[in-house]
CSV table of C-alpha atoms in Angstrom, one decimal:
chain,number,residue,atom,x,y,z
V,14,MET,CA,-49.9,47.3,-41.8
V,15,SER,CA,-53.5,47.6,-40.5
V,16,PRO,CA,-53.8,49.9,-37.5
V,17,SER,CA,-54.7,48.3,-34.2
V,18,PRO,CA,-56.4,50.0,-31.2
V,19,ALA,CA,-54.7,50.9,-28.0
V,20,PRO,CA,-55.0,48.2,-25.3
V,21,PRO,CA,-57.0,49.0,-22.1
V,22,VAL,CA,-55.1,50.6,-19.2
V,23,SER,CA,-55.6,49.8,-15.5
V,24,TRP,CA,-55.3,52.8,-13.2
V,25,PRO,CA,-53.5,52.9,-9.8
V,26,ALA,CA,-55.3,52.0,-6.5
V,27,GLY,CA,-58.3,50.6,-8.3
V,28,LYS,CA,-59.3,53.9,-9.9
V,29,ARG,CA,-61.8,53.8,-12.7
V,30,ALA,CA,-60.3,56.6,-14.9
V,31,ALA,CA,-57.6,59.2,-15.0
V,32,ALA,CA,-57.6,63.0,-15.7
V,33,SER,CA,-55.1,65.8,-16.1
V,34,PHE,CA,-55.3,69.5,-16.5
V,35,THR,CA,-52.7,70.9,-18.9
V,36,PHE,CA,-51.8,74.5,-19.9
V,37,ASP,CA,-50.0,75.6,-22.9
V,38,VAL,CA,-48.1,78.8,-22.0
V,39,ASP,CA,-47.7,80.1,-25.5
V,40,ALA,CA,-47.8,83.8,-24.8
V,41,GLU,CA,-46.6,85.8,-27.8
V,42,SER,CA,-44.9,82.8,-29.4
V,43,ALA,CA,-48.2,81.4,-30.6
V,44,VAL,CA,-48.5,84.4,-33.0
V,45,LEU,CA,-44.8,85.2,-33.7
V,46,SER,CA,-44.0,81.7,-34.9
V,47,THR,CA,-46.1,82.2,-38.1
V,48,HIS,CA,-46.6,86.0,-38.1
V,49,PRO,CA,-43.3,87.6,-37.0
V,50,GLN,CA,-44.4,91.0,-38.3
V,51,ALA,CA,-47.1,90.9,-35.6
V,52,ALA,CA,-44.4,92.0,-33.1
V,53,ASP,CA,-45.3,95.5,-34.2
V,54,ARG,CA,-48.9,95.1,-33.2
V,55,MET,CA,-48.8,96.3,-29.6
V,56,SER,CA,-52.4,95.5,-28.8
V,57,LEU,CA,-52.2,92.0,-30.2
V,58,MET,CA,-49.0,91.3,-28.3
V,59,SER,CA,-50.6,92.6,-25.1
V,60,HIS,CA,-53.4,90.1,-25.6
V,61,GLN,CA,-50.9,87.3,-25.7
V,62,SER,CA,-48.7,88.5,-22.8
V,63,TYR,CA,-51.9,88.5,-20.6
V,64,GLY,CA,-51.3,84.8,-20.2
V,65,PRO,CA,-48.0,84.8,-18.3
V,66,LEU,CA,-48.6,88.2,-16.6
V,67,VAL,CA,-52.1,87.7,-15.3
V,68,GLY,CA,-53.5,84.3,-16.4
V,69,VAL,CA,-50.7,82.1,-15.0
V,70,PRO,CA,-50.8,83.7,-11.4
V,71,ARG,CA,-54.6,83.4,-11.4
V,72,LEU,CA,-54.6,79.8,-12.5
V,73,LEU,CA,-51.8,78.9,-10.0
V,74,ARG,CA,-53.9,80.3,-7.2
V,75,MET,CA,-56.9,78.3,-8.4
V,76,LEU,CA,-55.0,75.0,-8.6
V,77,GLU,CA,-53.5,75.6,-5.1
V,78,ARG,CA,-57.0,76.1,-3.7
V,79,HIS,CA,-57.9,72.5,-4.8
V,80,GLY,CA,-54.5,70.9,-4.2
V,81,VAL,CA,-54.2,69.9,-7.9
V,82,ARG,CA,-50.9,69.4,-9.7
V,83,ALA,CA,-51.0,70.2,-13.4
V,84,THR,CA,-48.7,70.1,-16.4
V,85,PHE,CA,-47.6,73.3,-18.1
V,86,PHE,CA,-46.2,73.1,-21.7
V,87,VAL,CA,-43.8,75.9,-22.1
V,88,PRO,CA,-42.1,77.0,-25.3
V,89,GLY,CA,-38.4,77.9,-24.7
V,90,TRP,CA,-38.9,81.4,-26.1
V,91,THR,CA,-41.7,82.0,-23.5
V,92,ALA,CA,-39.4,80.9,-20.7
V,93,ARG,CA,-36.8,83.5,-21.8
V,94,ARG,CA,-39.4,86.2,-22.4
V,95,HIS,CA,-41.3,85.6,-19.1
V,96,PRO,CA,-38.9,83.9,-16.7
V,97,GLY,CA,-40.7,84.9,-13.6
V,98,SER,CA,-43.9,83.3,-14.6
V,99,VAL,CA,-42.2,80.0,-15.6
V,100,ARG,CA,-40.2,79.9,-12.4
V,101,ALA,CA,-43.4,80.5,-10.4
V,102,ILE,CA,-45.0,77.4,-12.1
V,103,ALA,CA,-42.0,75.3,-11.1
V,104,ALA,CA,-41.9,76.7,-7.6
V,105,ALA,CA,-45.6,75.7,-7.1
V,106,GLY,CA,-44.7,72.1,-7.8
V,107,HIS,CA,-46.3,71.7,-11.3
V,108,GLU,CA,-44.7,69.8,-14.1
V,109,ILE,CA,-43.0,71.9,-16.8
V,110,ALA,CA,-43.0,70.2,-20.2
V,111,HIS,CA,-41.6,71.1,-23.7
V,112,HIS,CA,-43.7,72.9,-26.3
V,113,GLY,CA,-41.1,73.8,-29.0
V,114,TYR,CA,-39.0,76.9,-28.9
V,115,LEU,CA,-41.0,79.7,-30.7
V,116,HIS,CA,-44.1,77.5,-31.0
V,117,GLU,CA,-42.9,76.6,-34.5
V,118,PRO,CA,-45.1,74.6,-36.8
V,119,LEU,CA,-43.3,71.3,-37.7
V,120,THR,CA,-45.0,70.6,-41.0
V,121,GLY,CA,-42.6,71.1,-43.9
V,122,THR,CA,-39.5,71.2,-41.7
V,123,ASP,CA,-36.5,68.9,-42.2
V,124,THR,CA,-35.0,66.7,-39.5
V,125,ALA,CA,-32.2,69.1,-38.6
V,126,THR,CA,-34.6,72.0,-38.2
V,127,GLU,CA,-37.0,70.1,-36.0
V,128,ALA,CA,-34.1,68.8,-33.9
V,129,SER,CA,-32.9,72.4,-33.4
V,130,PHE,CA,-36.3,73.4,-32.0
V,131,LEU,CA,-36.2,70.6,-29.5
V,132,ASP,CA,-32.6,71.4,-28.4
V,133,LYS,CA,-33.2,75.2,-28.1
V,134,GLY,CA,-36.3,74.5,-26.0
V,135,LEU,CA,-34.5,72.1,-23.8
V,136,ASP,CA,-31.6,74.6,-23.2
V,137,ALA,CA,-34.0,77.4,-22.4
V,138,LEU,CA,-36.1,75.5,-19.9
V,139,GLU,CA,-33.0,74.2,-18.1
V,140,GLU,CA,-31.5,77.7,-18.1
V,141,VAL,CA,-34.6,79.5,-16.8
V,142,ALA,CA,-36.4,76.9,-14.7
V,143,GLY,CA,-33.7,74.4,-13.9
V,144,VAL,CA,-35.7,71.5,-15.4
V,145,ARG,CA,-35.1,68.8,-18.0
V,146,PRO,CA,-38.6,68.0,-19.2
V,147,VAL,CA,-39.7,64.4,-19.8
V,148,GLY,CA,-42.8,65.4,-21.7
V,149,TYR,CA,-43.5,67.0,-25.0
V,150,ARG,CA,-46.4,68.5,-26.9
V,151,ALA,CA,-46.0,69.6,-30.5
V,152,PRO,CA,-47.1,73.1,-31.4
V,153,MET,CA,-50.6,72.9,-32.8
V,154,TRP,CA,-50.5,69.2,-32.0
V,155,GLU,CA,-48.8,68.5,-35.3
V,156,LEU,CA,-46.2,65.8,-34.9
V,157,THR,CA,-44.2,64.6,-37.9
V,158,HIS,CA,-43.5,60.9,-38.3
V,159,ARG,CA,-39.8,61.6,-37.4
V,160,SER,CA,-40.8,63.4,-34.1
V,161,PRO,CA,-41.0,60.3,-31.9
V,162,GLY,CA,-37.5,59.2,-32.8
V,163,LEU,CA,-36.1,62.7,-32.1
V,164,LEU,CA,-37.8,62.7,-28.7
V,165,ALA,CA,-36.6,59.2,-27.8
V,166,ASP,CA,-33.0,60.3,-28.8
V,167,ARG,CA,-33.3,63.1,-26.2
V,168,GLY,CA,-34.6,60.9,-23.4
V,169,PHE,CA,-38.2,62.1,-23.4
V,170,LEU,CA,-40.7,59.7,-21.6
V,171,TYR,CA,-43.9,60.9,-23.3
V,172,ASP,CA,-45.6,62.9,-25.9
V,173,SER,CA,-49.1,64.4,-25.8
V,174,SER,CA,-50.1,65.3,-29.4
V,175,LEU,CA,-51.9,62.4,-31.0
V,176,MET,CA,-55.6,61.7,-31.0
V,177,ASP,CA,-56.2,58.0,-31.8
V,178,ALA,CA,-57.1,56.6,-28.4
V,179,ASP,CA,-59.0,57.3,-25.1
V,180,THR,CA,-56.1,55.9,-23.0
V,181,PRO,CA,-52.3,56.3,-23.0
V,182,TYR,CA,-50.2,53.7,-24.9
V,183,GLU,CA,-46.7,52.9,-25.8
V,184,LEU,CA,-45.9,54.4,-29.2
V,185,ALA,CA,-43.4,52.3,-31.2
V,186,VAL,CA,-40.2,54.2,-32.1
V,187,PRO,CA,-37.6,53.0,-34.7
V,188,GLY,CA,-34.8,51.0,-33.1
V,189,GLY,CA,-36.9,48.9,-30.8
V,190,ARG,CA,-37.8,51.9,-28.5
V,191,SER,CA,-41.1,53.4,-27.5
V,192,LEU,CA,-42.5,56.6,-26.2
V,193,VAL,CA,-45.6,56.9,-24.0
V,194,GLU,CA,-48.4,58.7,-25.9
V,195,VAL,CA,-51.0,60.5,-23.8
V,196,PRO,CA,-53.8,61.4,-26.3
V,197,VAL,CA,-55.6,64.7,-26.7
V,198,GLN,CA,-58.4,66.0,-28.8
V,199,TRP,CA,-59.6,69.3,-30.2
V,200,ALA,CA,-62.9,69.3,-28.3
V,201,LEU,CA,-60.9,69.5,-25.1
V,202,ASP,CA,-59.0,72.7,-26.0
V,203,ASP,CA,-60.1,76.2,-25.1
V,204,TRP,CA,-58.6,77.7,-28.4
V,205,GLU,CA,-61.7,76.5,-30.3
V,206,GLN,CA,-64.0,78.1,-27.8
V,207,TYR,CA,-62.3,81.4,-27.0
V,208,CYS,CA,-59.5,82.4,-29.4
V,209,TYR,CA,-60.0,85.4,-31.7
V,210,LEU,CA,-57.0,87.2,-33.1
V,211,PRO,CA,-57.8,89.6,-35.9
V,212,ASP,CA,-56.3,88.5,-39.2
V,213,ILE,CA,-54.7,85.5,-37.5
V,214,SER,CA,-57.2,83.1,-35.9
V,215,GLY,CA,-60.8,82.6,-35.2
V,216,THR,CA,-64.0,84.0,-36.7
V,217,GLY,CA,-64.9,86.6,-34.0
V,218,LEU,CA,-67.4,84.3,-32.4
V,219,ILE,CA,-66.2,83.9,-28.8
V,220,GLU,CA,-68.2,81.4,-26.8
V,221,SER,CA,-69.6,81.7,-23.3
V,222,PRO,CA,-67.6,79.9,-20.5
V,223,ARG,CA,-70.9,78.1,-19.7
V,224,LYS,CA,-70.8,76.4,-23.1
V,225,ALA,CA,-67.1,75.4,-22.8
V,226,LEU,CA,-67.8,74.1,-19.3
V,227,GLU,CA,-70.7,72.0,-20.6
V,228,ILE,CA,-68.7,70.5,-23.4
V,229,TRP,CA,-65.7,69.6,-21.1
V,230,THR,CA,-67.9,68.3,-18.3
V,231,LEU,CA,-69.8,66.0,-20.7
V,232,GLU,CA,-66.6,64.7,-22.1
V,233,PHE,CA,-65.1,64.1,-18.7
V,234,GLU,CA,-68.2,62.2,-17.5
V,235,ALA,CA,-68.2,60.0,-20.6
V,236,MET,CA,-64.5,59.4,-20.4
V,237,ARG,CA,-64.9,58.5,-16.8
V,238,ARG,CA,-67.5,55.9,-17.7
V,239,GLU,CA,-65.2,54.5,-20.4
V,240,GLY,CA,-62.3,54.2,-18.0
V,241,GLY,CA,-60.2,56.5,-20.2
V,242,CYS,CA,-57.9,59.4,-19.6
V,243,PHE,CA,-59.4,62.9,-19.7
V,244,VAL,CA,-56.8,65.5,-20.8
V,245,LEU,CA,-57.9,69.2,-21.0
V,246,THR,CA,-55.7,71.7,-22.7
V,247,THR,CA,-56.1,75.4,-22.0
V,248,HIS,CA,-54.1,78.5,-22.6
V,249,PRO,CA,-53.5,81.1,-19.8
V,250,PHE,CA,-54.0,84.0,-22.3
V,251,LEU,CA,-57.5,82.5,-22.9
V,252,SER,CA,-58.7,80.6,-19.8
V,253,GLY,CA,-56.8,82.8,-17.5
V,254,ARG,CA,-59.5,85.5,-18.0
V,255,PRO,CA,-61.7,85.9,-15.0
V,256,SER,CA,-65.0,84.4,-16.1
V,257,ARG,CA,-63.3,81.6,-17.9
V,258,ALA,CA,-61.0,80.8,-15.0
V,259,ALA,CA,-64.1,80.7,-12.8
V,260,ALA,CA,-65.8,78.1,-15.1
V,261,LEU,CA,-62.6,76.1,-15.3
V,262,GLU,CA,-62.4,76.1,-11.5
V,263,GLU,CA,-65.9,74.5,-11.4
V,264,LEU,CA,-64.6,71.7,-13.6
V,265,VAL,CA,-61.4,71.3,-11.5
V,266,GLU,CA,-63.5,71.0,-8.4
V,267,ARG,CA,-65.8,68.5,-10.0
V,268,VAL,CA,-63.0,66.2,-11.3
V,269,ALA,CA,-60.9,66.5,-8.0
V,270,GLY,CA,-64.0,65.5,-6.1
V,271,CYS,CA,-64.5,62.2,-8.0
V,272,ALA,CA,-63.0,59.5,-5.8
V,273,ASP,CA,-62.9,57.0,-8.6
V,274,THR,CA,-60.7,59.2,-10.9
V,275,TRP,CA,-56.9,59.6,-10.6
V,276,LEU,CA,-56.1,63.3,-11.1
V,277,ALA,CA,-52.4,63.8,-11.9
V,278,PRO,CA,-49.8,65.6,-14.0
V,279,LEU,CA,-49.1,63.9,-17.3
V,280,ALA,CA,-45.6,62.8,-16.2
V,281,ASP,CA,-47.2,60.7,-13.4
V,282,ILE,CA,-49.7,59.2,-15.9
V,283,ALA,CA,-46.9,58.4,-18.3
V,284,HIS,CA,-44.7,56.8,-15.7
V,285,HIS,CA,-47.7,54.6,-14.6
V,286,THR,CA,-48.3,53.7,-18.2
V,287,ARG,CA,-44.7,52.7,-18.7
V,288,SER,CA,-44.8,50.5,-15.6
V,289,LEU,CA,-47.6,48.4,-17.3
V,290,ALA,CA,-45.2,47.1,-20.0
V,291,LEU,CA,-47.8,47.5,-22.7
V,292,PRO,CA,-46.8,46.2,-26.2
V,293,PRO,CA,-45.9,49.2,-28.4
V,294,ARG,CA,-48.3,50.2,-31.1
V,295,VAL,CA,-47.1,51.1,-34.6
V,296,VAL,CA,-48.6,54.3,-35.9
V,297,ASP,CA,-47.3,54.5,-39.5
V,298,ARG,CA,-47.8,56.8,-42.3
V,299,PRO,CA,-50.9,55.9,-44.4
V,300,ASP,CA,-50.4,55.3,-48.1
V,301,PRO,CA,-52.9,57.5,-50.0
V,302,ARG,CA,-52.5,55.3,-53.1
V,303,LEU,CA,-54.2,52.3,-51.5
Protein backbone atom coordinates (compact mmCIF):
# COMPACT_ATOMS: atom_id res chain seq x y z
CA MET A 1 0.00 0.00 0.00
CA SER A 2 1.31 3.44 -0.91
CA PRO A 3 1.55 5.79 2.12
CA SER A 4 -0.79 8.78 2.13
CA PRO A 5 -0.23 12.11 3.90
CA ALA A 6 -2.21 13.15 6.96
CA PRO A 7 -5.21 15.36 6.18
CA PRO A 8 -5.29 18.99 7.35
CA VAL A 9 -6.67 19.76 10.81
CA SER A 10 -8.89 22.68 11.76
CA TRP A 11 -8.19 24.13 15.20
CA PRO A 12 -10.70 25.32 17.82
CA ALA A 13 -12.08 28.86 17.86
CA GLY A 14 -10.56 29.69 14.50
CA LYS A 15 -6.98 29.30 15.70
CA ARG A 16 -4.34 29.04 13.03
CA ALA A 17 -2.08 26.46 14.71
CA ALA A 18 -1.60 24.44 17.88
CA ALA A 19 1.29 23.98 20.29
CA SER A 20 2.15 21.89 23.32
CA PHE A 21 5.04 21.77 25.76
CA THR A 22 5.88 18.26 26.88
CA PHE A 23 8.35 16.94 29.44
CA ASP A 24 9.79 13.44 29.70
CA VAL A 25 10.47 12.81 33.39
CA ASP A 26 12.95 10.00 32.81
CA ALA A 27 15.21 10.62 35.81
CA GLU A 28 17.54 7.66 36.41
CA SER A 29 15.41 5.32 34.29
CA ALA A 30 16.77 6.75 31.02
CA VAL A 31 20.16 5.27 31.93
CA LEU A 32 19.22 2.21 33.98
CA SER A 33 17.03 0.72 31.25
CA THR A 34 20.05 0.00 29.06
CA HIS A 35 22.92 0.30 31.57
CA PRO A 36 21.72 -1.23 34.87
CA GLN A 37 25.30 -1.33 36.13
CA ALA A 38 25.26 2.48 36.11
CA ALA A 39 23.32 2.35 39.38
CA ASP A 40 26.78 2.13 41.00
CA ARG A 41 27.86 5.42 39.40
CA MET A 42 26.81 7.88 42.08
CA SER A 43 27.66 11.05 40.16
CA LEU A 44 25.87 9.91 37.00
CA MET A 45 22.78 8.95 38.97
CA SER A 46 22.81 12.36 40.69
CA HIS A 47 22.84 14.02 37.25
CA GLN A 48 19.64 12.17 36.41
CA SER A 49 17.90 12.71 39.74
CA TYR A 50 18.40 16.47 39.32
CA GLY A 51 15.34 16.31 37.08
CA PRO A 52 12.68 15.35 39.62
CA LEU A 53 14.48 16.95 42.57
CA VAL A 54 15.26 20.40 41.12
CA GLY A 55 14.19 20.61 37.49
CA VAL A 56 10.54 19.66 37.92
CA PRO A 57 9.85 22.21 40.69
CA ARG A 58 11.58 24.94 38.66
CA LEU A 59 9.63 24.08 35.50
CA LEU A 60 6.34 23.90 37.38
CA ARG A 61 6.93 27.39 38.75
CA MET A 62 7.75 28.64 35.25
CA LEU A 63 4.60 27.14 33.73
CA GLU A 64 2.49 28.59 36.55
CA ARG A 65 3.87 32.07 35.87
CA HIS A 66 2.48 31.88 32.34
CA GLY A 67 -0.71 29.97 33.06
CA VAL A 68 0.37 27.12 30.77
CA ARG A 69 -0.79 23.52 31.17
CA ALA A 70 1.65 20.92 29.85
CA THR A 71 2.00 17.17 29.43
CA PHE A 72 4.50 15.21 31.51
CA PHE A 73 5.43 11.73 30.28
CA VAL A 74 6.39 9.68 33.32
CA PRO A 75 7.90 6.18 33.41
CA GLY A 76 6.26 4.06 36.11
CA TRP A 77 9.63 3.47 37.77
CA THR A 78 10.16 7.23 38.06
CA ALA A 79 6.79 7.57 39.77
CA ARG A 80 7.79 4.99 42.38
CA ARG A 81 11.29 6.40 42.83
CA HIS A 82 10.17 10.07 43.01
CA PRO A 83 6.52 10.04 44.09
CA GLY A 84 6.54 13.56 45.54
CA SER A 85 7.65 15.09 42.25
CA VAL A 86 5.03 13.20 40.25
CA ARG A 87 2.26 14.10 42.68
CA ALA A 88 3.32 17.75 42.45
CA ILE A 89 2.87 17.61 38.66
CA ALA A 90 -0.64 16.22 39.06
CA ALA A 91 -1.52 18.71 41.81
CA ALA A 92 -0.49 21.59 39.54
CA GLY A 93 -3.11 20.51 36.99
CA HIS A 94 -0.81 19.14 34.30
CA GLU A 95 -1.43 16.00 32.28
CA ILE A 96 0.49 12.88 33.29
CA ALA A 97 1.04 10.45 30.43
CA HIS A 98 2.69 7.03 30.09
CA HIS A 99 6.36 6.60 29.15
CA GLY A 100 7.09 2.93 29.77
CA TYR A 101 8.06 1.46 33.12
CA LEU A 102 11.88 1.66 33.29
CA HIS A 103 12.13 3.59 30.02
CA GLU A 104 12.69 0.24 28.30
CA PRO A 105 13.62 0.12 24.59
CA LEU A 106 10.92 -1.77 22.68
CA THR A 107 13.07 -2.86 19.73
CA GLY A 108 13.59 -6.62 19.88
CA THR A 109 10.97 -7.30 22.54
CA ASP A 110 8.07 -9.70 22.09
CA THR A 111 4.38 -8.86 22.52
CA ALA A 112 4.12 -10.16 26.09
CA THR A 113 7.15 -8.20 27.22
CA GLU A 114 5.97 -4.95 25.65
CA ALA A 115 2.52 -5.46 27.19
CA SER A 116 4.10 -5.99 30.61
CA PHE A 117 5.90 -2.62 30.36
CA LEU A 118 2.58 -0.93 29.62
CA ASP A 119 0.74 -2.66 32.45
CA LYS A 120 3.46 -2.04 35.05
CA GLY A 121 3.56 1.63 34.07
CA LEU A 122 -0.21 1.96 34.30
CA ASP A 123 -0.24 0.34 37.75
CA ALA A 124 2.52 2.61 39.03
CA LEU A 125 0.96 5.86 37.80
CA GLU A 126 -2.40 4.93 39.27
CA GLU A 127 -0.83 3.90 42.57
CA VAL A 128 1.36 7.00 42.94
CA ALA A 129 -0.58 9.80 41.24
CA GLY A 130 -4.11 8.40 41.09
CA VAL A 131 -4.28 8.81 37.31
CA ARG A 132 -5.11 6.50 34.43
CA PRO A 133 -3.25 8.13 31.54
CA VAL A 134 -4.84 8.49 28.11
CA GLY A 135 -1.57 9.32 26.35
CA TYR A 136 1.60 7.38 25.61
CA ARG A 137 5.08 8.13 24.33
CA ALA A 138 7.46 5.28 23.56
CA PRO A 139 10.90 5.47 25.20
CA MET A 140 13.30 6.89 22.61
CA TRP A 141 10.22 7.43 20.37
CA GLU A 142 10.66 3.86 19.11
CA LEU A 143 7.21 2.31 18.62
CA THR A 144 6.86 -1.21 17.30
CA HIS A 145 4.19 -2.06 14.73
CA ARG A 146 2.30 -3.92 17.47
CA SER A 147 2.35 -0.92 19.87
CA PRO A 148 -0.82 0.81 18.57
CA GLY A 149 -2.87 -2.35 19.08
CA LEU A 150 -1.57 -2.84 22.62
CA LEU A 151 -2.38 0.79 23.42
CA ALA A 152 -5.89 0.55 21.96
CA ASP A 153 -6.49 -2.64 23.97
CA ARG A 154 -5.80 -0.61 27.13
CA GLY A 155 -8.02 2.30 26.24
CA PHE A 156 -5.38 4.87 25.34
CA LEU A 157 -6.61 7.84 23.32
CA TYR A 158 -3.33 8.92 21.75
CA ASP A 159 0.33 8.26 21.11
CA SER A 160 3.09 10.82 20.55
CA SER A 161 6.04 8.94 19.05
CA LEU A 162 5.83 9.08 15.24
CA MET A 163 7.26 11.71 12.90
CA ASP A 164 5.46 11.56 9.55
CA ALA A 165 3.19 14.63 9.73
CA ASP A 166 2.93 18.23 10.90
CA THR A 167 -0.55 17.70 12.37
CA PRO A 168 -2.25 15.04 14.50
CA TYR A 169 -4.12 12.28 12.72
CA GLU A 170 -6.06 9.09 13.34
CA LEU A 171 -3.70 6.11 13.16
CA ALA A 172 -5.42 2.94 11.96
CA VAL A 173 -5.28 0.06 14.44
CA PRO A 174 -6.16 -3.56 13.57
CA GLY A 175 -9.75 -4.48 14.31
CA GLY A 176 -11.30 -1.32 12.86
CA ARG A 177 -9.97 0.87 15.66
CA SER A 178 -7.77 3.96 15.68
CA LEU A 179 -5.44 5.90 17.92
CA VAL A 180 -4.81 9.63 17.66
CA GLU A 181 -1.17 10.23 16.73
CA VAL A 182 0.39 13.58 17.73
CA PRO A 183 3.71 13.71 15.84
CA VAL A 184 7.08 14.74 17.24
CA GLN A 185 10.56 15.27 15.76
CA TRP A 186 14.15 15.07 16.94
CA ALA A 187 14.84 18.74 16.17
CA LEU A 188 12.30 19.60 18.86
CA ASP A 189 14.01 17.64 21.65
CA ASP A 190 16.51 18.99 24.15
CA TRP A 191 18.42 15.69 24.33
CA GLU A 192 20.20 16.44 21.05
CA GLN A 193 21.23 19.87 22.35
CA TYR A 194 22.23 19.25 25.93
CA CYS A 195 22.69 15.60 26.84
CA TYR A 196 26.17 14.31 27.65
CA LEU A 197 26.48 11.19 29.78
CA PRO A 198 30.03 9.79 29.81
CA ASP A 199 30.24 6.36 28.13
CA ILE A 200 26.48 6.42 27.49
CA SER A 201 25.21 9.34 25.37
CA GLY A 202 26.46 12.41 23.55
CA THR A 203 29.83 13.59 22.28
CA GLY A 204 30.67 16.07 25.01
CA LEU A 205 29.53 19.04 22.92
CA ILE A 206 26.86 20.77 25.00
CA GLU A 207 25.08 23.53 23.12
CA SER A 208 24.21 27.00 24.36
CA PRO A 209 20.57 27.57 25.36
CA ARG A 210 20.65 30.45 22.85
CA LYS A 211 21.16 27.97 20.02
CA ALA A 212 18.42 25.67 21.28
CA LEU A 213 16.03 28.60 21.64
CA GLU A 214 16.81 29.75 18.10
CA ILE A 215 16.13 26.28 16.62
CA TRP A 216 12.88 25.83 18.52
CA THR A 217 11.64 29.36 17.83
CA LEU A 218 12.29 29.04 14.11
CA GLU A 219 10.42 25.75 14.03
CA PHE A 220 7.50 27.17 16.01
CA GLU A 221 7.13 30.14 13.68
CA ALA A 222 7.30 27.92 10.58
CA MET A 223 4.83 25.42 12.04
CA ARG A 224 2.53 28.30 12.94
CA ARG A 225 2.58 29.54 9.33
CA GLU A 226 1.81 26.02 8.14
CA GLY A 227 -1.14 25.63 10.50
CA GLY A 228 0.54 22.66 12.15
CA CYS A 229 1.01 21.39 15.68
CA PHE A 230 4.26 22.36 17.41
CA VAL A 231 5.26 19.78 20.05
CA LEU A 232 8.42 20.44 22.07
CA THR A 233 9.94 17.64 24.13
CA THR A 234 12.28 18.47 26.99
CA HIS A 235 13.69 16.61 29.99
CA PRO A 236 13.74 18.13 33.47
CA PHE A 237 17.27 16.81 34.13
CA LEU A 238 18.38 18.82 31.08
CA SER A 239 16.07 21.81 30.54
CA GLY A 240 15.46 22.17 34.26
CA ARG A 241 18.96 23.64 34.64
CA PRO A 242 18.84 27.40 35.31
CA SER A 243 20.05 28.93 32.03
CA ARG A 244 18.15 26.38 29.96
CA ALA A 245 14.96 26.89 31.93
CA ALA A 246 15.33 30.63 31.39
CA ALA A 247 15.63 30.13 27.62
CA LEU A 248 12.67 27.76 27.62
CA GLU A 249 10.64 30.36 29.49
CA GLU A 250 11.30 32.85 26.68
CA LEU A 251 9.79 30.39 24.23
CA VAL A 252 6.83 29.59 26.48
CA GLU A 253 6.11 33.30 26.82
CA ARG A 254 6.36 33.80 23.05
CA VAL A 255 4.05 30.89 22.19
CA ALA A 256 1.56 31.76 24.93
CA GLY A 257 1.42 35.31 23.59
CA CYS A 258 0.38 34.28 20.06
CA ALA A 259 -3.37 34.84 19.90
CA ASP A 260 -3.67 32.69 16.77
CA THR A 261 -2.11 29.60 18.39
CA TRP A 262 -3.95 27.13 20.62
CA LEU A 263 -1.59 26.14 23.44
CA ALA A 264 -2.80 23.02 25.25
CA PRO A 265 -1.76 19.68 26.77
CA LEU A 266 -1.57 16.81 24.32
CA ALA A 267 -4.72 15.16 25.73
CA ASP A 268 -6.76 18.24 24.79
CA ILE A 269 -5.25 18.25 21.30
CA ALA A 270 -5.97 14.54 20.92
CA HIS A 271 -9.59 14.91 22.09
CA HIS A 272 -10.09 17.72 19.57
CA THR A 273 -8.57 15.62 16.80
CA ARG A 274 -10.86 12.72 17.67
CA SER A 275 -13.87 15.05 17.47
CA LEU A 276 -13.06 15.78 13.81
CA ALA A 277 -13.81 12.18 12.76
CA LEU A 278 -10.82 12.07 10.41
CA PRO A 279 -10.38 8.94 8.27
CA PRO A 280 -7.72 6.69 9.85
CA ARG A 281 -4.36 6.45 8.12
CA VAL A 282 -2.60 3.15 7.67
CA VAL A 283 1.08 3.27 8.64
CA ASP A 284 2.35 -0.15 7.63
CA ARG A 285 5.70 -1.84 7.71
CA PRO A 286 7.71 -1.13 4.52
CA ASP A 287 8.96 -4.10 2.58
CA PRO A 288 12.73 -3.73 2.03
CA ARG A 289 12.52 -6.19 -0.87
CA LEU A 290 10.56 -3.80 -3.13
